[in-house]
Coordinates of N, CA and C in Angstrom, one line a residue:
Chain M
X26 N -84.1 -29.4 57.5 CA -85.5 -29.1 57.5 C -86.0 -28.4 56.3
X27 N -87.2 -28.6 56.0 CA -87.8 -28.0 54.8 C -87.8 -26.5 54.9
X28 N -87.3 -25.9 53.9 CA -87.2 -24.4 53.8 C -87.7 -23.9 52.5
X29 N -88.6 -22.9 52.4 CA -89.1 -22.2 51.2 C -88.8 -20.7 51.4
X30 N -87.9 -20.0 50.6 CA -87.6 -18.7 50.8 C -88.0 -17.9 49.5
X31 N -89.0 -17.0 49.7 CA -89.4 -16.3 48.5 C -88.6 -15.0 48.4
X32 N -88.5 -14.4 47.2 CA -87.7 -13.2 47.0 C -88.3 -12.5 45.7
X33 N -87.9 -11.3 45.5 CA -88.3 -10.7 44.3 C -89.5 -9.7 44.4
X34 N -90.1 -9.6 45.5 CA -91.1 -8.7 45.8 C -90.7 -7.2 45.9
X35 N -91.5 -6.3 45.9 CA -91.2 -4.9 46.1 C -92.4 -4.0 45.5
X36 N -92.1 -2.8 45.3 CA -93.0 -1.8 44.8 C -92.8 -1.7 43.3
X37 N -93.9 -1.7 42.6 CA -93.9 -1.6 41.1 C -95.1 -0.8 40.7
X38 N -95.0 -0.1 39.6 CA -96.1 0.7 39.0 C -97.1 -0.3 38.3
X39 N -98.3 0.2 38.2 CA -99.3 -0.5 37.4 C -98.9 -0.7 35.9
X40 N -99.1 -1.9 35.5 CA -98.7 -2.2 34.0 C -97.3 -2.8 33.9
X41 N -96.5 -2.8 34.9 CA -95.2 -3.2 34.8 C -95.1 -4.7 35.3
X42 N -93.9 -5.2 35.1 CA -93.8 -6.8 35.5 C -92.8 -7.0 36.6
X43 N -93.0 -8.1 37.2 CA -92.1 -8.5 38.3 C -92.0 -10.1 38.2
X44 N -90.8 -10.6 38.6 CA -90.7 -12.0 38.8 C -90.3 -12.4 40.2
X45 N -91.1 -13.2 40.7 CA -90.9 -13.8 42.1 C -90.1 -15.1 42.0
X46 N -89.3 -15.4 43.0 CA -88.5 -16.6 43.1 C -88.8 -17.3 44.5
X47 N -88.8 -18.6 44.5 CA -88.9 -19.4 45.7 C -87.8 -20.4 45.7
X48 N -86.8 -20.2 46.6 CA -85.7 -21.2 46.7 C -86.1 -22.3 47.8
X49 N -86.0 -23.5 47.3 CA -86.4 -24.6 48.2 C -85.1 -25.4 48.6
X50 N -85.2 -25.9 49.9 CA -84.2 -26.7 50.4 C -84.7 -27.6 51.4
X51 N -84.0 -28.7 51.8 CA -84.5 -29.6 52.8 C -85.3 -30.8 52.4
X52 N -85.6 -30.8 51.1 CA -86.4 -31.9 50.6 C -86.1 -32.0 49.1
X53 N -86.6 -33.1 48.5 CA -86.3 -33.4 47.1 C -87.3 -32.5 46.2
X54 N -86.9 -31.4 45.9 CA -87.8 -30.5 45.2 C -88.4 -31.1 43.9
X55 N -87.7 -31.9 43.2 CA -88.1 -32.3 41.9 C -89.3 -33.3 41.8
X56 N -89.7 -33.8 43.1 CA -90.7 -34.8 43.1 C -92.0 -34.2 43.7
X57 N -92.1 -32.9 43.9 CA -93.2 -32.3 44.6 C -93.9 -31.2 43.6
X58 N -95.2 -31.2 43.6 CA -95.9 -30.0 43.0 C -95.6 -28.8 43.8
X59 N -95.7 -27.6 43.2 CA -95.5 -26.4 43.9 C -96.6 -25.4 43.5
X60 N -97.0 -24.5 44.6 CA -98.1 -23.6 44.4 C -97.6 -22.2 44.7
X61 N -98.3 -21.3 44.1 CA -98.3 -19.9 44.6 C -99.7 -19.5 45.1
X62 N -99.7 -18.8 46.3 CA -100.9 -18.4 46.9 C -100.6 -16.9 47.4
X63 N -101.6 -16.1 47.4 CA -101.5 -14.7 47.8 C -102.5 -14.3 48.9
X64 N -102.1 -13.2 49.5 CA -103.0 -12.7 50.5 C -102.9 -11.2 50.5
X65 N -104.0 -10.5 50.1 CA -104.0 -9.1 50.1 C -104.1 -8.6 51.6
X66 N -103.6 -7.4 51.8 CA -103.5 -6.8 53.2 C -104.9 -6.9 53.9
X67 N -104.8 -7.7 55.1 CA -106.1 -7.8 55.9 C -107.1 -8.7 55.2
X68 N -106.8 -9.4 54.2 CA -107.8 -10.3 53.5 C -107.5 -11.8 53.7
X69 N -108.3 -12.6 53.0 CA -108.0 -14.0 53.1 C -107.0 -14.6 52.0
X70 N -106.9 -15.8 52.0 CA -106.0 -16.5 51.1 C -106.6 -16.7 49.7
X71 N -105.8 -16.4 48.7 CA -106.3 -16.7 47.3 C -105.2 -17.5 46.6
X72 N -105.7 -18.7 46.1 CA -104.8 -19.6 45.4 C -104.6 -19.0 44.0
X73 N -103.3 -19.1 43.5 CA -102.9 -18.5 42.3 C -102.6 -19.4 41.1
X74 N -101.7 -20.4 41.4 CA -101.2 -21.2 40.4 C -100.5 -22.5 41.0
X75 N -100.4 -23.5 40.2 CA -99.6 -24.7 40.6 C -99.0 -25.3 39.3
X76 N -97.8 -26.0 39.7 CA -97.0 -26.6 38.6 C -96.7 -27.9 39.2
X77 N -96.9 -29.0 38.4 CA -96.5 -30.4 38.8 C -95.0 -30.5 39.0
X78 N -94.6 -31.6 39.5 CA -93.2 -31.9 39.8 C -92.3 -31.8 38.6
X79 N -92.8 -32.3 37.5 CA -91.9 -32.3 36.3 C -92.2 -31.1 35.4
X80 N -93.0 -30.2 35.7 CA -93.3 -29.1 35.0 C -94.3 -29.3 33.8
X81 N -94.9 -30.5 33.7 CA -95.7 -30.9 32.7 C -97.1 -30.3 32.7
X82 N -97.6 -30.0 33.9 CA -98.9 -29.5 34.1 C -98.9 -28.2 35.0
X83 N -99.7 -27.3 34.6 CA -99.9 -26.1 35.3 C -101.3 -25.6 35.2
X84 N -101.8 -25.0 36.3 CA -103.1 -24.4 36.4 C -103.1 -23.1 37.1
X85 N -104.0 -22.2 36.7 CA -104.1 -20.9 37.2 C -105.5 -20.5 37.7
X86 N -105.6 -19.5 38.6 CA -106.8 -18.8 39.0 C -107.2 -17.9 37.8
X87 N -108.5 -17.8 37.6 CA -109.0 -17.0 36.5 C -108.5 -15.6 36.6
X88 N -108.3 -15.1 37.9 CA -108.0 -13.7 38.1 C -106.5 -13.4 37.6
X89 N -105.7 -14.4 37.2 CA -104.3 -14.2 36.9 C -104.0 -14.9 35.5
X90 N -104.9 -15.6 35.0 CA -104.6 -16.4 33.8 C -104.3 -15.5 32.6
X91 N -103.3 -15.7 31.9 CA -102.9 -14.8 30.8 C -101.9 -13.8 31.2
X92 N -101.9 -13.4 32.5 CA -101.0 -12.4 33.0 C -99.8 -13.0 33.8
X93 N -100.0 -14.0 34.6 CA -99.0 -14.6 35.4 C -98.6 -16.0 34.8
X94 N -97.3 -16.3 34.9 CA -96.8 -17.6 34.5 C -96.0 -18.3 35.6
X95 N -96.3 -19.6 35.9 CA -95.5 -20.3 36.9 C -94.5 -21.1 36.1
X96 N -93.3 -21.3 36.7 CA -92.3 -22.1 36.1 C -91.4 -22.6 37.2
X97 N -90.6 -23.5 36.9 CA -89.7 -24.1 37.9 C -88.4 -24.6 37.2
X98 N -87.3 -24.6 37.9 CA -86.1 -25.1 37.5 C -85.6 -26.1 38.5
X99 N -85.8 -27.4 38.3 CA -85.5 -28.4 39.2 C -84.0 -28.6 39.4
X100 N -83.2 -28.1 38.5 CA -81.7 -28.2 38.7 C -81.3 -27.2 39.7
X101 N -82.1 -26.1 39.9 CA -81.8 -25.1 40.9 C -82.7 -25.1 42.0
X102 N -83.5 -26.0 42.2 CA -84.5 -26.1 43.3 C -85.2 -24.9 43.5
X103 N -85.7 -24.3 42.4 CA -86.4 -22.9 42.4 C -87.7 -22.8 41.7
X104 N -88.7 -22.2 42.3 CA -90.0 -22.0 41.7 C -90.0 -20.5 41.4
X105 N -90.7 -20.2 40.3 CA -90.9 -18.8 39.8 C -92.3 -18.4 39.5
X106 N -92.6 -17.1 39.6 CA -93.9 -16.6 39.2 C -93.6 -15.3 38.4
X107 N -93.8 -15.4 37.1 CA -93.6 -14.2 36.2 C -95.0 -13.4 36.3
X108 N -95.0 -12.2 36.7 CA -96.2 -11.4 36.8 C -96.1 -10.2 35.9
X109 N -97.0 -10.2 34.9 CA -97.1 -9.1 33.9 C -98.3 -8.4 34.1
X110 N -98.3 -7.1 33.5 CA -99.5 -6.3 33.5 C -100.0 -6.2 34.9
X111 N -99.2 -5.8 35.8 CA -99.7 -5.8 37.2 C -100.7 -4.7 37.4
X112 N -101.6 -5.0 38.4 CA -102.7 -4.0 38.7 C -102.7 -3.7 40.2
X113 N -103.4 -2.8 40.6 CA -103.3 -2.4 42.1 C -103.9 -3.6 42.9
X114 N -104.8 -4.2 42.3 CA -105.5 -5.4 43.0 C -104.6 -6.6 43.2
X115 N -103.4 -6.6 42.6 CA -102.4 -7.7 42.8 C -101.5 -7.4 43.9
X116 N -101.8 -6.3 44.7 CA -101.0 -6.0 45.9 C -101.3 -7.1 46.9
X117 N -100.3 -7.7 47.4 CA -100.5 -8.8 48.3 C -99.1 -9.4 48.7
X118 N -99.2 -10.2 49.9 CA -98.1 -11.1 50.1 C -98.2 -12.3 49.4
X119 N -97.2 -12.7 48.7 CA -97.1 -13.9 47.8 C -96.4 -15.0 48.5
X120 N -97.0 -16.1 48.7 CA -96.4 -17.3 49.3 C -96.2 -18.4 48.3
X121 N -95.0 -19.1 48.4 CA -95.0 -20.3 47.7 C -95.2 -21.4 48.7
X122 N -95.7 -22.5 48.2 CA -96.1 -23.7 49.1 C -95.9 -25.0 48.4
X123 N -95.4 -25.9 49.1 CA -95.1 -27.3 48.7 C -96.3 -28.1 48.8
X124 N -96.6 -28.8 47.7 CA -97.8 -29.8 47.7 C -97.2 -31.1 48.3
X125 N -98.1 -31.9 48.9 CA -97.7 -33.1 49.5 C -97.6 -34.1 48.4
X126 N -97.8 -33.9 47.1 CA -97.9 -34.8 46.0 C -97.2 -34.3 44.8
X127 N -96.7 -35.1 43.9 CA -96.0 -34.6 42.8 C -96.9 -34.1 41.8
X128 N -98.2 -34.5 41.8 CA -99.1 -33.9 40.8 C -99.5 -32.5 41.1
X129 N -99.3 -32.0 42.3 CA -99.7 -30.7 42.7 C -101.2 -30.6 43.0
X130 N -101.8 -31.9 43.2 CA -103.3 -31.9 43.3 C -103.7 -32.3 44.7
X131 N -102.9 -31.9 45.7 CA -103.1 -32.3 47.1 C -103.0 -31.1 48.0
X132 N -102.9 -31.4 49.3 CA -102.9 -30.3 50.3 C -101.5 -29.6 50.2
X133 N -101.4 -28.3 50.8 CA -100.2 -27.5 50.8 C -99.6 -27.8 52.1
X134 N -98.6 -28.7 52.1 CA -98.1 -29.2 53.3 C -97.0 -28.3 54.1
X135 N -96.4 -27.3 53.2 CA -95.4 -26.4 53.8 C -95.5 -25.2 53.0
X136 N -95.3 -24.0 53.8 CA -95.4 -22.7 53.2 C -94.1 -21.9 53.5
X137 N -93.7 -21.1 52.5 CA -92.7 -20.1 52.8 C -93.2 -18.9 53.6
X138 N -92.4 -18.0 53.9 CA -92.8 -16.8 54.8 C -93.4 -15.7 54.0
X139 N -93.3 -15.8 52.6 CA -93.9 -14.7 51.7 C -93.1 -13.6 51.4
X140 N -93.5 -13.0 50.3 CA -92.8 -11.7 49.8 C -93.9 -10.8 49.4
X141 N -93.8 -9.6 49.9 CA -94.7 -8.5 49.6 C -94.6 -7.8 48.2
X142 N -95.7 -7.8 47.5 CA -95.7 -7.1 46.2 C -96.7 -5.9 46.4
X143 N -96.2 -4.7 46.1 CA -97.1 -3.5 46.2 C -97.1 -2.9 44.8
X144 N -98.4 -2.9 44.2 CA -98.5 -2.2 42.9 C -99.3 -0.8 43.1
X145 N -98.5 0.2 42.8 CA -99.0 1.5 43.0 C -98.2 2.5 42.1
X146 N -98.9 3.6 41.7 CA -98.3 4.6 41.0 C -97.7 5.7 41.9
Chain I
X2 N -116.2 -22.7 39.2 CA -115.3 -22.8 40.4 C -116.1 -23.2 41.7
X3 N -115.4 -24.0 42.5 CA -116.1 -24.4 43.8 C -115.9 -23.3 44.8
X4 N -117.1 -22.9 45.3 CA -117.0 -21.8 46.4 C -117.0 -22.5 47.8
X5 N -116.2 -22.0 48.7 CA -116.0 -22.5 50.0 C -116.6 -21.4 51.0
X6 N -117.5 -21.8 51.8 CA -118.1 -20.8 52.8 C -117.8 -21.3 54.2
X7 N -117.1 -20.5 54.9 CA -116.9 -20.8 56.4 C -117.8 -20.1 57.2
X8 N -118.1 -20.7 58.4 CA -118.9 -20.0 59.4 C -118.5 -20.6 60.8
X9 N -118.4 -19.7 61.8 CA -118.7 -18.3 61.6 C -117.5 -17.6 61.1
X10 N -117.6 -16.2 60.8 CA -116.5 -15.5 60.3 C -115.6 -15.1 61.5
X11 N -116.1 -15.0 62.7 CA -115.3 -14.8 63.9 C -116.0 -15.5 65.0
X12 N -115.2 -15.9 66.1 CA -115.8 -16.4 67.2 C -114.9 -16.1 68.5
X13 N -115.5 -15.8 69.6 CA -114.9 -15.5 70.8 C -114.9 -16.7 71.7
X14 N -113.9 -17.1 72.4 CA -113.9 -18.2 73.3 C -112.8 -18.1 74.3
X15 N -112.9 -19.0 75.3 CA -111.9 -18.9 76.4 C -111.1 -20.2 76.4
X16 N -109.9 -20.0 77.0 CA -109.0 -21.2 77.1 C -109.7 -22.3 77.8
X17 N -109.6 -23.5 77.2 CA -110.3 -24.6 77.7 C -111.6 -25.0 77.0
X18 N -112.1 -24.0 76.3 CA -113.4 -24.2 75.5 C -113.2 -25.1 74.4
X19 N -114.4 -25.8 74.0 CA -114.4 -26.5 72.8 C -115.0 -25.7 71.7
X20 N -114.4 -25.6 70.5 CA -114.8 -24.8 69.4 C -114.9 -25.5 68.2
X21 N -115.9 -25.3 67.4 CA -116.1 -25.9 66.0 C -116.3 -24.8 65.0
X22 N -115.6 -25.1 63.8 CA -115.7 -24.2 62.7 C -116.2 -25.0 61.5
X23 N -117.2 -24.5 60.8 CA -117.7 -25.3 59.7 C -117.3 -24.6 58.3
X24 N -117.3 -25.5 57.3 CA -116.9 -25.2 56.0 C -117.9 -25.9 55.1
X25 N -118.5 -25.2 54.2 CA -119.4 -25.8 53.2 C -118.9 -25.5 51.8
X26 N -118.8 -26.5 50.9 CA -118.5 -26.4 49.5 C -119.7 -26.3 48.7
X27 N -119.6 -25.5 47.6 CA -120.8 -25.4 46.7 C -121.1 -26.6 45.9
X28 N -120.3 -27.6 45.8 CA -120.5 -28.8 45.3 C -119.7 -29.9 45.9
X29 N -120.0 -31.2 45.7 CA -119.4 -32.2 46.4 C -117.9 -32.3 46.1
X30 N -117.1 -32.4 47.2 CA -115.6 -32.5 47.0 C -115.1 -33.7 47.6
X31 N -115.9 -34.8 47.8 CA -115.4 -36.0 48.5 C -114.9 -35.6 49.8
X32 N -113.6 -36.0 50.1 CA -113.0 -35.6 51.3 C -111.8 -34.8 51.1
X33 N -111.7 -34.1 49.9 CA -110.5 -33.3 49.5 C -110.6 -31.9 50.1
X34 N -110.5 -31.9 51.4 CA -110.5 -30.7 52.2 C -109.4 -30.6 53.2
X35 N -108.8 -29.5 53.2 CA -107.7 -29.2 54.2 C -108.1 -27.9 55.1
X36 N -107.5 -28.0 56.3 CA -107.6 -26.9 57.2 C -106.2 -26.3 57.6
X37 N -106.1 -25.0 57.6 CA -104.9 -24.3 57.9 C -105.1 -23.3 59.0
X38 N -104.1 -23.1 59.8 CA -104.1 -22.1 60.9 C -103.0 -21.1 60.5
X39 N -103.4 -19.8 60.6 CA -102.5 -18.7 60.4 C -102.5 -17.8 61.6
X40 N -101.3 -17.6 62.1 CA -101.0 -16.6 63.2 C -100.8 -15.3 62.5
X41 N -101.0 -14.2 63.2 CA -100.8 -12.9 62.6 C -99.3 -12.7 62.2
X42 N -99.2 -12.3 60.9 CA -97.9 -11.9 60.3 C -97.1 -13.2 60.0
X43 N -97.7 -14.4 60.0 CA -97.0 -15.6 59.7 C -97.7 -16.4 58.6
X44 N -96.9 -17.3 58.0 CA -97.5 -18.1 56.9 C -98.5 -19.1 57.5
X45 N -99.4 -19.6 56.6 CA -100.3 -20.6 57.1 C -99.7 -21.9 57.3
X46 N -100.3 -22.8 58.2 CA -99.7 -24.0 58.6 C -100.8 -25.0 58.4
X47 N -100.4 -26.2 57.8 CA -101.4 -27.2 57.6 C -101.8 -27.9 58.9
X48 N -103.1 -28.1 59.2 CA -103.5 -28.8 60.4 C -104.0 -30.2 60.1
X49 N -105.1 -30.2 59.1 CA -105.9 -31.3 58.8 C -105.8 -31.4 57.2
X50 N -105.7 -32.7 56.7 CA -105.9 -32.9 55.3 C -106.8 -34.1 55.0
X51 N -107.3 -34.2 53.9 CA -108.2 -35.3 53.5 C -109.4 -35.3 54.4
X52 N -109.9 -34.2 54.8 CA -111.0 -34.1 55.7 C -110.8 -34.3 57.2
X53 N -110.1 -35.3 57.5 CA -109.9 -35.8 58.9 C -108.6 -36.3 59.3
X54 N -107.6 -36.2 58.4 CA -106.3 -36.7 58.8 C -105.4 -35.6 59.5
X55 N -104.9 -35.9 60.6 CA -104.1 -34.9 61.3 C -102.7 -34.9 60.8
X56 N -102.3 -33.7 60.5 CA -100.9 -33.5 60.0 C -99.9 -33.8 61.1
X57 N -98.8 -34.4 60.7 CA -97.7 -34.7 61.7 C -97.3 -33.5 62.6
X58 N -97.2 -33.8 63.8 CA -96.8 -32.7 64.7 C -97.9 -31.8 65.3
X59 N -99.2 -31.9 64.7 CA -100.3 -31.1 65.2 C -100.9 -31.8 66.3
X60 N -101.2 -31.0 67.4 CA -101.7 -31.5 68.6 C -103.0 -32.3 68.3
X61 N -103.4 -33.3 69.2 CA -104.5 -34.1 68.9 C -105.8 -33.4 69.3
X62 N -105.7 -32.2 69.9 CA -107.0 -31.6 70.3 C -107.6 -31.0 69.0
X63 N -106.9 -31.0 67.9 CA -107.5 -30.6 66.5 C -108.0 -31.8 65.9
X64 N -109.2 -31.7 65.4 CA -109.8 -32.9 64.6 C -110.6 -32.3 63.5
X65 N -110.8 -33.1 62.5 CA -111.6 -32.7 61.3 C -112.6 -33.8 61.0
X66 N -113.7 -33.4 60.5 CA -114.8 -34.4 60.1 C -115.5 -33.9 58.9
X67 N -116.2 -34.8 58.2 CA -117.1 -34.4 57.1 C -116.6 -35.0 55.9
X68 N -117.5 -34.9 54.8 CA -117.3 -35.4 53.5 C -118.4 -34.9 52.6
X69 N -118.2 -34.8 51.3 CA -119.2 -34.2 50.4 C -119.2 -32.8 50.3
X70 N -120.0 -32.1 51.1 CA -120.1 -30.6 51.0 C -120.0 -30.0 52.4
X71 N -120.1 -30.7 53.4 CA -120.0 -30.2 54.8 C -118.9 -30.7 55.6
X72 N -118.1 -29.8 56.2 CA -117.0 -30.2 57.0 C -116.9 -29.4 58.2
X73 N -116.2 -29.9 59.2 CA -116.1 -29.3 60.6 C -114.6 -29.5 61.1
X74 N -114.1 -28.4 61.6 CA -112.9 -28.3 62.3 C -113.2 -28.1 63.8
X75 N -112.8 -29.0 64.7 CA -113.0 -28.9 66.1 C -111.7 -28.8 66.9
X76 N -111.7 -27.9 67.8 CA -110.6 -27.8 68.8 C -111.1 -28.2 70.1
X77 N -110.7 -29.3 70.6 CA -111.3 -29.8 71.8 C -111.2 -29.0 73.1
X78 N -110.0 -28.4 73.3 CA -109.8 -27.7 74.5 C -108.8 -26.6 74.2
X79 N -109.3 -25.4 73.9 CA -108.5 -24.3 73.4 C -107.3 -24.0 74.3
X80 N -106.2 -23.8 73.7 CA -105.0 -23.3 74.3 C -104.6 -22.0 73.8
X81 N -103.8 -21.2 74.6 CA -103.6 -19.8 74.3 C -103.0 -19.7 72.8
X82 N -102.2 -20.6 72.4 CA -101.6 -20.5 71.1 C -102.5 -20.8 69.9
X83 N -103.7 -21.2 70.3 CA -104.7 -21.5 69.2 C -105.5 -20.3 68.7
X84 N -105.4 -19.3 69.3 CA -106.1 -18.0 69.0 C -105.3 -17.5 67.7
X85 N -106.1 -17.6 66.5 CA -105.5 -17.5 65.3 C -106.7 -17.4 64.2
X86 N -106.3 -17.4 62.9 CA -107.3 -17.4 61.9 C -107.3 -18.8 61.2
X87 N -108.4 -19.4 60.9 CA -108.4 -20.7 60.3 C -109.1 -20.7 58.9
X88 N -108.5 -21.4 58.0 CA -109.0 -21.4 56.6 C -109.2 -22.8 56.2
X89 N -110.2 -23.1 55.5 CA -110.4 -24.4 54.8 C -110.1 -24.2 53.3
X90 N -109.7 -25.3 52.6 CA -109.4 -25.2 51.2 C -109.7 -26.5 50.6
X91 N -110.3 -26.4 49.3 CA -110.7 -27.7 48.6 C -109.6 -28.0 47.6
X92 N -109.3 -29.3 47.5 CA -108.2 -29.7 46.5 C -108.9 -30.8 45.6
X93 N -110.2 -30.7 45.4 CA -110.9 -31.6 44.6 C -110.7 -31.3 43.1
X94 N -110.7 -30.0 42.8 CA -110.4 -29.6 41.3 C -109.8 -28.2 41.3
X95 N -109.2 -28.0 40.2 CA -108.6 -26.7 40.0 C -109.8 -25.7 39.4
X96 N -109.7 -24.4 39.7 CA -108.7 -23.8 40.7 C -109.1 -24.1 42.1
X97 N -108.0 -24.4 42.9 CA -108.2 -24.6 44.3 C -108.8 -23.3 44.9
X98 N -109.7 -23.5 45.9 CA -110.3 -22.4 46.5 C -110.3 -22.5 48.0
X99 N -110.2 -21.4 48.7 CA -110.1 -21.2 50.2 C -111.5 -20.6 50.6
X100 N -111.8 -21.0 51.9 CA -112.9 -20.3 52.6 C -112.3 -18.9 53.0
X101 N -113.3 -18.1 53.4 CA -112.9 -16.7 53.7 C -112.2 -16.5 55.0
X102 N -112.1 -17.6 55.8 CA -111.4 -17.5 57.1 C -112.3 -17.3 58.3
X103 N -111.9 -17.9 59.5 CA -112.6 -17.7 60.7 C -111.6 -17.3 61.7
X104 N -111.8 -16.1 62.3 CA -111.0 -15.5 63.3 C -111.4 -16.0 64.7
X105 N -110.5 -16.7 65.3 CA -110.7 -17.1 66.7 C -110.1 -16.2 67.7
X106 N -110.9 -15.6 68.4 CA -110.5 -14.5 69.4 C -110.6 -15.0 70.9
X107 N -109.9 -14.4 71.8 CA -109.9 -14.6 73.1 C -111.2 -13.9 73.8
X108 N -111.9 -14.5 74.6 CA -113.1 -13.9 75.2 C -112.6 -13.2 76.4

């Protein structure tokens, strides 16, 4: 069965960096686009970034452009999110999600359980 | 960016009731709209995609309609497990955007 397991979250001070990972299994990772979506405590969903199946295309939300970088290693079935210059407002549960298409331009058909990132001094 | 506005923000209903939630896009998105259900403390789950297509395994009491700027999610007969928060999301263009959510509560 499809599984997405996020890791790498935790507490970090403002201005520092963190890298999240999302380990995929149960499907052919290399043919699907992948997304990161976050949810601040008690708030709604905020789309962050997407990468196409072959890594050739990536797009970001304005709120993280220039600070966050999405990447993937299809040989390891793993998606990453490098987060730099973290701010208090980046505190959230971060979900990785599988797109239903290779381009990453479709609906988010399956989500991981999320990893919590807390940015605080 | 395309803004997605859901209404109502919250709704109270009883088991067996029919409930509709609307989602309006700030510009036309054809039928590139999905609906998700989120239970407390859980990850979102895809219910409807392409405006009206039912995701595999989702009960047929869920349905979606609309195109362009106005969309509706309808639950025909509420079951206890349907009390959750629902989000719409457009995939017409990047950045993808979500509605603010509709909390469905037990009356």
